[in-house]
PDB file of C-alpha atoms in Angstrom:
ATOM      1  CA  MET A  20     183.986  66.171-171.041  1.00  0.00           C
ATOM      2  CA  PRO A  21     181.970  64.417-168.309  1.00  0.00           C
ATOM      3  CA  ALA A  22     183.112  60.937-167.300  1.00  0.00           C
ATOM      4  CA  ARG A  23     180.810  57.954-167.490  1.00  0.00           C
ATOM      5  CA  VAL A  24     180.925  54.352-166.371  1.00  0.00           C
ATOM      6  CA  VAL A  25     181.995  51.865-169.046  1.00  0.00           C
ATOM      7  CA  GLY A  26     180.362  48.456-169.242  1.00  0.00           C
ATOM      8  CA  GLU A  27     182.367  45.325-168.559  1.00  0.00           C
ATOM      9  CA  GLU A  28     181.862  44.078-172.097  1.00  0.00           C
ATOM     10  CA  LYS A  29     183.974  46.985-173.408  1.00  0.00           C
ATOM     11  CA  VAL A  30     186.852  46.466-171.000  1.00  0.00           C
ATOM     12  CA  LYS A  31     189.706  44.427-172.453  1.00  0.00           C
ATOM     13  CA  LEU A  32     191.822  42.761-169.785  1.00  0.00           C
ATOM     14  CA  LYS A  33     195.346  41.734-170.618  1.00  0.00           C
ATOM     15  CA  LYS A  34     196.186  38.174-169.730  1.00  0.00           C
ATOM     16  CA  SER A  35     199.291  37.828-167.600  1.00  0.00           C
ATOM     17  CA  PHE A  36     201.054  34.802-166.144  1.00  0.00           C
ATOM     18  CA  VAL A  37     203.254  36.944-163.876  1.00  0.00           C
ATOM     19  CA  LYS A  38     200.616  38.579-161.637  1.00  0.00           C
ATOM     20  CA  PRO A  39     199.577  35.422-159.726  1.00  0.00           C
ATOM     21  CA  TRP A  40     203.199  34.974-158.648  1.00  0.00           C
ATOM     22  CA  MET A  41     203.639  38.553-157.445  1.00  0.00           C
ATOM     23  CA  GLY A  42     202.280  37.667-154.005  1.00  0.00           C
ATOM     24  CA  ILE A  43     205.152  35.262-153.356  1.00  0.00           C
ATOM     25  CA  LYS A  44     207.510  38.145-152.598  1.00  0.00           C
ATOM     26  CA  TYR A  45     205.521  38.962-149.441  1.00  0.00           C
ATOM     27  CA  LEU A  46     206.470  35.578-147.975  1.00  0.00           C
ATOM     28  CA  PHE A  47     210.010  36.854-147.482  1.00  0.00           C
ATOM     29  CA  LYS A  48     209.038  40.217-145.966  1.00  0.00           C
ATOM     30  CA  LYS A  49     208.502  40.975-142.282  1.00  0.00           C
ATOM     31  CA  PRO A  50     204.858  41.266-141.173  1.00  0.00           C
ATOM     32  CA  VAL A  51     203.446  44.753-140.875  1.00  0.00           C
ATOM     33  CA  THR A  52     201.424  43.977-137.765  1.00  0.00           C
ATOM     34  CA  ILE A  53     202.889  43.918-134.251  1.00  0.00           C
ATOM     35  CA  LYS A  54     203.211  40.600-132.451  1.00  0.00           C
ATOM     36  CA  ILE A  55     201.325  41.498-129.282  1.00  0.00           C
ATOM     37  CA  PRO A  56     201.977  40.601-126.462  1.00  0.00           C
ATOM     38  CA  PHE A  57     205.522  39.565-127.477  1.00  0.00           C
ATOM     39  CA  GLU A  58     206.256  42.991-128.983  1.00  0.00           C
ATOM     40  CA  LYS A  59     205.297  46.211-127.234  1.00  0.00           C
ATOM     41  CA  ILE A  60     204.927  49.815-128.295  1.00  0.00           C
ATOM     42  CA  GLU A  61     205.654  52.610-125.870  1.00  0.00           C
ATOM     43  CA  PRO A  62     202.401  54.555-125.441  1.00  0.00           C
ATOM     44  CA  ALA A  63     202.354  58.316-125.758  1.00  0.00           C
ATOM     45  CA  PRO A  64     202.223  60.413-122.570  1.00  0.00           C
ATOM     46  CA  LYS A  65     198.702  60.515-121.094  1.00  0.00           C
ATOM     47  CA  TYR A  66     197.630  57.657-123.364  1.00  0.00           C
ATOM     48  CA  ARG A  67     194.022  56.593-122.730  1.00  0.00           C
ATOM     49  CA  GLY A  68     194.215  52.995-121.584  1.00  0.00           C
ATOM     50  CA  PHE A  69     192.315  51.049-118.952  1.00  0.00           C
ATOM     51  CA  HIS A  70     190.200  52.936-116.442  1.00  0.00           C
ATOM     52  CA  THR A  71     191.159  53.482-112.834  1.00  0.00           C
ATOM     53  CA  LEU A  72     188.645  54.148-110.081  1.00  0.00           C
ATOM     54  CA  ASP A  73     189.151  55.543-106.595  1.00  0.00           C
ATOM     55  CA  TRP A  74     186.505  53.663-104.605  1.00  0.00           C
ATOM     56  CA  LYS A  75     186.586  56.165-101.736  1.00  0.00           C
ATOM     57  CA  LYS A  76     185.863  59.151-104.003  1.00  0.00           C
ATOM     58  CA  CYS A  77     183.116  57.507-106.096  1.00  0.00           C
ATOM     59  CA  VAL A  78     179.646  58.607-104.961  1.00  0.00           C
ATOM     60  CA  GLY A  79     177.673  56.425-107.397  1.00  0.00           C
ATOM     61  CA  CYS A  80     176.063  59.383-109.218  1.00  0.00           C
ATOM     62  CA  ASN A  81     176.033  57.562-112.626  1.00  0.00           C
ATOM     63  CA  PHE A  82     177.137  60.705-114.504  1.00  0.00           C
ATOM     64  CA  CYS A  83     179.730  58.559-116.300  1.00  0.00           C
ATOM     65  CA  GLY A  84     177.089  56.067-117.430  1.00  0.00           C
ATOM     66  CA  GLN A  85     174.749  58.794-118.665  1.00  0.00           C
ATOM     67  CA  ILE A  86     177.349  60.645-120.740  1.00  0.00           C
ATOM     68  CA  CYS A  87     178.980  57.536-122.272  1.00  0.00           C
ATOM     69  CA  PRO A  88     178.210  57.675-126.040  1.00  0.00           C
ATOM     70  CA  ALA A  89     178.877  53.941-126.490  1.00  0.00           C
ATOM     71  CA  ARG A  90     176.736  52.854-123.511  1.00  0.00           C
ATOM     72  CA  ALA A  91     179.774  50.978-122.191  1.00  0.00           C
ATOM     73  CA  ILE A  92     179.315  51.909-118.514  1.00  0.00           C
ATOM     74  CA  GLU A  93     176.716  50.565-116.141  1.00  0.00           C
ATOM     75  CA  MET A  94     176.406  50.904-112.397  1.00  0.00           C
ATOM     76  CA  THR A  95     176.777  47.719-110.398  1.00  0.00           C
ATOM     77  CA  TRP A  96     176.598  46.878-106.720  1.00  0.00           C
ATOM     78  CA  LEU A  97     179.627  45.467-104.966  1.00  0.00           C
ATOM     79  CA  GLU A  98     179.962  43.176-101.992  1.00  0.00           C
ATOM     80  CA  VAL A  99     183.085  43.614 -99.867  1.00  0.00           C
ATOM     81  CA  ASP A 100     183.887  41.259 -96.987  1.00  0.00           C
ATOM     82  CA  GLY A 101     180.334  39.953 -97.027  1.00  0.00           C
ATOM     83  CA  LYS A 102     178.793  43.425 -96.717  1.00  0.00           C
ATOM     84  CA  MET A 103     176.931  45.216 -99.500  1.00  0.00           C
ATOM     85  CA  GLU A 104     178.260  48.648-100.477  1.00  0.00           C
ATOM     86  CA  LYS A 105     175.964  51.597 -99.761  1.00  0.00           C
ATOM     87  CA  ARG A 106     176.278  52.939-103.322  1.00  0.00           C
ATOM     88  CA  PRO A 107     176.903  51.399-106.767  1.00  0.00           C
ATOM     89  CA  HIS A 108     180.136  51.748-108.748  1.00  0.00           C
ATOM     90  CA  PRO A 109     180.721  51.895-112.529  1.00  0.00           C
ATOM     91  CA  LYS A 110     181.629  48.799-114.558  1.00  0.00           C
ATOM     92  CA  VAL A 111     183.194  49.284-118.020  1.00  0.00           C
ATOM     93  CA  ASP A 112     182.582  47.026-121.028  1.00  0.00           C
ATOM     94  CA  TYR A 113     185.819  47.310-123.032  1.00  0.00           C
ATOM     95  CA  GLY A 114     184.149  45.659-125.991  1.00  0.00           C
ATOM     96  CA  ARG A 115     182.094  48.847-126.425  1.00  0.00           C
ATOM     97  CA  CYS A 116     184.345  51.526-124.872  1.00  0.00           C
ATOM     98  CA  THR A 117     185.801  54.049-127.349  1.00  0.00           C
ATOM     99  CA  PHE A 118     188.188  55.587-124.770  1.00  0.00           C
ATOM    100  CA  CYS A 119     186.789  59.065-125.410  1.00  0.00           C
ATOM    101  CA  GLN A 120     187.377  60.091-121.768  1.00  0.00           C
ATOM    102  CA  PHE A 121     183.974  61.764-121.432  1.00  0.00           C
ATOM    103  CA  CYS A 122     183.413  59.770-118.249  1.00  0.00           C
ATOM    104  CA  VAL A 123     186.648  61.087-116.725  1.00  0.00           C
ATOM    105  CA  ASP A 124     185.818  64.684-117.648  1.00  0.00           C
ATOM    106  CA  VAL A 125     182.304  64.572-116.203  1.00  0.00           C
ATOM    107  CA  CYS A 126     183.180  62.813-112.918  1.00  0.00           C
ATOM    108  CA  PRO A 127     182.378  65.414-110.205  1.00  0.00           C
ATOM    109  CA  THR A 128     184.749  63.940-107.603  1.00  0.00           C
ATOM    110  CA  GLY A 129     187.650  62.964-109.867  1.00  0.00           C
ATOM    111  CA  ALA A 130     187.241  59.288-108.976  1.00  0.00           C
ATOM    112  CA  LEU A 131     187.574  58.028-112.567  1.00  0.00           C
ATOM    113  CA  GLY A 132     190.876  58.173-114.397  1.00  0.00           C
ATOM    114  CA  PHE A 133     192.876  56.521-117.179  1.00  0.00           C
ATOM    115  CA  SER A 134     196.008  54.431-116.957  1.00  0.00           C
ATOM    116  CA  GLU A 135     198.464  53.942-119.817  1.00  0.00           C
ATOM    117  CA  ALA A 136     198.060  50.142-119.796  1.00  0.00           C
ATOM    118  CA  TYR A 137     196.348  49.055-123.004  1.00  0.00           C
ATOM    119  CA  ILE A 138     197.194  45.408-123.824  1.00  0.00           C
ATOM    120  CA  LEU A 139     194.213  43.093-123.364  1.00  0.00           C
ATOM    121  CA  THR A 140     195.631  39.955-124.956  1.00  0.00           C
ATOM    122  CA  THR A 141     197.147  37.080-122.993  1.00  0.00           C
ATOM    123  CA  ASP A 142     198.714  33.734-123.794  1.00  0.00           C
ATOM    124  CA  GLY A 143     195.651  31.956-122.419  1.00  0.00           C
ATOM    125  CA  THR A 144     197.209  30.645-119.217  1.00  0.00           C
ATOM    126  CA  GLU A 145     195.264  30.847-115.988  1.00  0.00           C
ATOM    127  CA  ASP A 146     197.773  33.203-114.346  1.00  0.00           C
ATOM    128  CA  ALA A 147     197.588  35.631-117.262  1.00  0.00           C
ATOM    129  CA  LEU A 148     193.796  35.628-117.307  1.00  0.00           C
ATOM    130  CA  GLU A 149     193.729  36.519-113.611  1.00  0.00           C
ATOM    131  CA  LEU A 150     195.417  39.815-114.465  1.00  0.00           C
ATOM    132  CA  PHE A 151     192.048  41.110-115.636  1.00  0.00           C
ATOM    133  CA  ASN A 152     190.500  40.654-112.196  1.00  0.00           C
ATOM    134  CA  TRP A 153     192.662  43.314-110.582  1.00  0.00           C
ATOM    135  CA  VAL A 154     191.512  46.385-108.721  1.00  0.00           C
ATOM    136  CA  PRO A 155     193.390  49.024-110.774  1.00  0.00           C
ATOM    137  CA  ILE A 156     196.518  50.417-109.156  1.00  0.00           C
ATOM    138  CA  HIS A 157     196.877  54.187-109.279  1.00  0.00           C
ATOM    139  CA  PRO A 158     198.103  55.325-112.729  1.00  0.00           C
ATOM    140  CA  ASP A 159     201.002  57.266-111.185  1.00  0.00           C
ATOM    141  CA  LYS A 160     202.311  54.019-109.694  1.00  0.00           C
ATOM    142  CA  VAL A 161     201.904  52.158-112.997  1.00  0.00           C
ATOM    143  CA  ARG A 162     203.618  54.994-114.881  1.00  0.00           C
ATOM    144  CA  GLU A 163     206.500  55.012-112.398  1.00  0.00           C
ATOM    145  CA  LEU A 164     207.134  51.289-112.871  1.00  0.00           C
ATOM    146  CA  ASN A 165     206.743  51.526-116.650  1.00  0.00           C
ATOM    147  CA  GLU A 166     209.394  54.228-116.864  1.00  0.00           C
ATOM    148  CA  ARG A 167     211.731  52.312-114.573  1.00  0.00           C
ATOM    149  CA  TYR A 168     211.498  48.923-116.293  1.00  0.00           C
ATOM    150  CA  GLY A 169     210.321  49.843-119.799  1.00  0.00           C
ATOM    151  CA  ASP A 170     207.519  47.283-119.711  1.00  0.00           C
ATOM    152  CA  TYR A 171     204.082  48.633-120.540  1.00  0.00           C
ATOM    153  CA  ARG A 172     202.067  45.656-119.420  1.00  0.00           C
ATOM    154  CA  PHE A 173     200.489  45.673-115.998  1.00  0.00           C
ATOM    155  CA  PRO A 174     203.573  45.512-113.721  1.00  0.00           C
ATOM    156  CA  VAL A 175     202.713  42.374-111.752  1.00  0.00           C
ATOM    157  CA  VAL A 176     205.325  39.623-111.476  1.00  0.00           C
ATOM    158  CA  LYS A 177     203.470  37.215-109.203  1.00  0.00           C
ATOM    159  CA  ILE A 178     199.871  36.597-108.102  1.00  0.00           C
ATOM    160  CA  GLU A 179     198.871  34.668-104.998  1.00  0.00           C
ATOM    161  CA  LYS A 180     195.307  33.608-104.276  1.00  0.00           C
ATOM    162  CA  LEU A 181     194.711  32.961-100.594  1.00  0.00           C
ATOM    163  CA  GLY A 182     192.097  30.655 -99.156  1.00  0.00           C
ATOM    164  CA  ASP A 183     189.768  33.420 -97.947  1.00  0.00           C
ATOM    165  CA  GLY A 184     189.423  34.894-101.453  1.00  0.00           C
ATOM    166  CA  THR A 185     192.152  37.507-100.951  1.00  0.00           C
ATOM    167  CA  TYR A 186     194.544  38.214-103.835  1.00  0.00           C
ATOM    168  CA  ARG A 187     198.145  39.225-103.232  1.00  0.00           C
ATOM    169  CA  TYR A 188     199.903  41.073-106.076  1.00  0.00           C
ATOM    170  CA  HIS A 189     203.703  41.384-106.120  1.00  0.00           C
ATOM    171  CA  LEU A 190     204.884  44.368-108.186  1.00  0.00           C
ATOM    172  CA  ARG A 191     208.232  44.703-109.926  1.00  0.00           C
ATOM    173  CA  ASP A 192     209.668  46.973-107.232  1.00  0.00           C
ATOM    174  CA  GLY A 193     208.847  44.511-104.447  1.00  0.00           C
ATOM    175  CA  GLU A 194     205.698  46.273-103.237  1.00  0.00           C
ATOM    176  CA  VAL A 195     202.781  44.001-102.347  1.00  0.00           C
ATOM    177  CA  PHE A 196     199.054  44.738-102.723  1.00  0.00           C
ATOM    178  CA  GLU A 197     196.393  42.682-100.982  1.00  0.00           C
ATOM    179  CA  PHE A 198     192.697  42.941-101.794  1.00  0.00           C
ATOM    180  CA  LYS A 199     189.597  40.907-102.481  1.00  0.00           C
ATOM    181  CA  ILE A 200     187.991  40.669-105.911  1.00  0.00           C
ATOM    182  CA  LEU A 201     184.803  42.708-105.924  1.00  0.00           C
ATOM    183  CA  GLY A 202     181.684  40.891-107.096  1.00  0.00           C
ATOM    184  CA  TYR A 203     180.344  42.592-110.227  1.00  0.00           C
ATOM    185  CA  GLY A 204     176.679  42.336-111.013  1.00  0.00           C
ATOM    186  CA  ILE A 205     175.521  41.780-107.450  1.00  0.00           C
ATOM    187  CA  ARG A 206     172.330  43.548-106.547  1.00  0.00           C
ATOM    188  CA  PRO A 207     171.576  44.732-103.026  1.00  0.00           C
ATOM    189  CA  PRO A 208     169.485  42.256-101.058  1.00  0.00           C
ATOM    190  CA  LYS A 209     165.769  42.884-100.995  1.00  0.00           C
ATOM    191  CA  LYS A 210     164.325  44.302 -97.824  1.00  0.00           C
ATOM    192  CA  PRO A 211     162.441  41.666 -95.853  1.00  0.00           C
ATOM    193  CA  THR A 212     158.684  42.027 -96.116  1.00  0.00           C
ATOM    194  CA  PRO A 213     157.135  42.892 -92.753  1.00  0.00           C
ATOM    195  CA  ALA A 214     155.283  40.004 -91.177  1.00  0.00           C
ATOM    196  CA  LYS A 215     151.519  40.327 -90.956  1.00  0.00           C
ATOM    197  CA  PRO A 216     150.200  40.847 -87.421  1.00  0.00           C
ATOM    198  CA  ALA A 217     148.846  37.629 -85.987  1.00  0.00           C
ATOM    199  CA  THR A 218     145.048  37.529 -85.620  1.00  0.00           C
ATOM    200  CA  LYS A 219     143.599  36.431 -82.349  1.00  0.00           C
ATOM    201  CA  ALA A 220     142.240  32.921 -82.491  1.00  0.00           C
ATOM    202  CA  THR A 221     138.541  32.678 -81.634  1.00  0.00           C
ATOM    203  CA  LYS A 222     137.643  30.503 -78.711  1.00  0.00           C
ATOM    204  CA  PRO A 223     135.507  27.371 -79.298  1.00  0.00           C
ATOM    205  CA  ALA A 224     132.617  28.844 -77.296  1.00  0.00           C
ATOM    206  CA  GLU A 225     132.599  31.978 -79.459  1.00  0.00           C
ATOM    207  CA  LYS A 226     132.612  29.857 -82.636  1.00  0.00           C
ATOM    208  CA  LYS A 227     129.549  27.907 -81.440  1.00  0.00           C
ATOM    209  CA  GLU A 228     127.666  31.161 -80.761  1.00  0.00           C
ATOM    210  CA  GLU A 229     128.552  32.468 -84.244  1.00  0.00           C
ATOM    211  CA  THR A 230     127.344  29.280 -85.945  1.00  0.00           C
ATOM    212  CA  ALA A 231     124.105  29.358 -83.901  1.00  0.00           C
ATOM    213  CA  GLU A 232     123.442  32.969 -84.954  1.00  0.00           C
ATOM    214  CA  LYS A 233     124.016  32.082 -88.624  1.00  0.00           C
ATOM    215  CA  ALA A 234     121.616  29.129 -88.349  1.00  0.00           C
ATOM    216  CA  GLU A 235     118.897  31.358 -86.844  1.00  0.00           C
ATOM    217  CA  LYS A 236     119.302  33.884 -89.657  1.00  0.00           C
ATOM    218  CA  LYS A 237     118.878  31.178 -92.297  1.00  0.00           C
ATOM    219  CA  GLU A 238     115.636  29.978 -90.630  1.00  0.00           C
TER     220      GLU A 238
END
């Protein structure tokens, strides 16, 4: 017998005074969600977390930006030590990224990779927010420190910002990285327009002759 939808007027609901109080029992149960960043989950091997990029290998071909299904990658020009880079580098919008790894697979030089770091939340302090300005450390180094200390956040214990714009990162094992934050969104400077060749100024005598000739033509 085929089923059919019954109208609301035919449905008889039983009145109950117990059901509204059934939700109270969940007040005494532990939450199902994880309290990030206070609680951490060990990621699976080769987990797809934040991107890493080898600046020396990147040729700025934009293959990663073209293949990205979420349009999360765009090429941007970087300025290092006051000098503009000769080629652009990819910038990832993690609000759109689906971590599909198409960009890593298509990279012809192997410059793009994935780290196992995945936690984007912070406690809102200035030091914690600066963690998202890092130049990614090689995933093998991050994985080594994660396995040693069992902490799957980015393994930085101290950040120093020097007066010349240089950042100094102190890792858990005592190693120190120094680098400058690369300026995203900077376009290469426009080429200066060539100056127009200067025209020779006419002498006063020549001007008088020209005006005399024009006056004769009018007459």
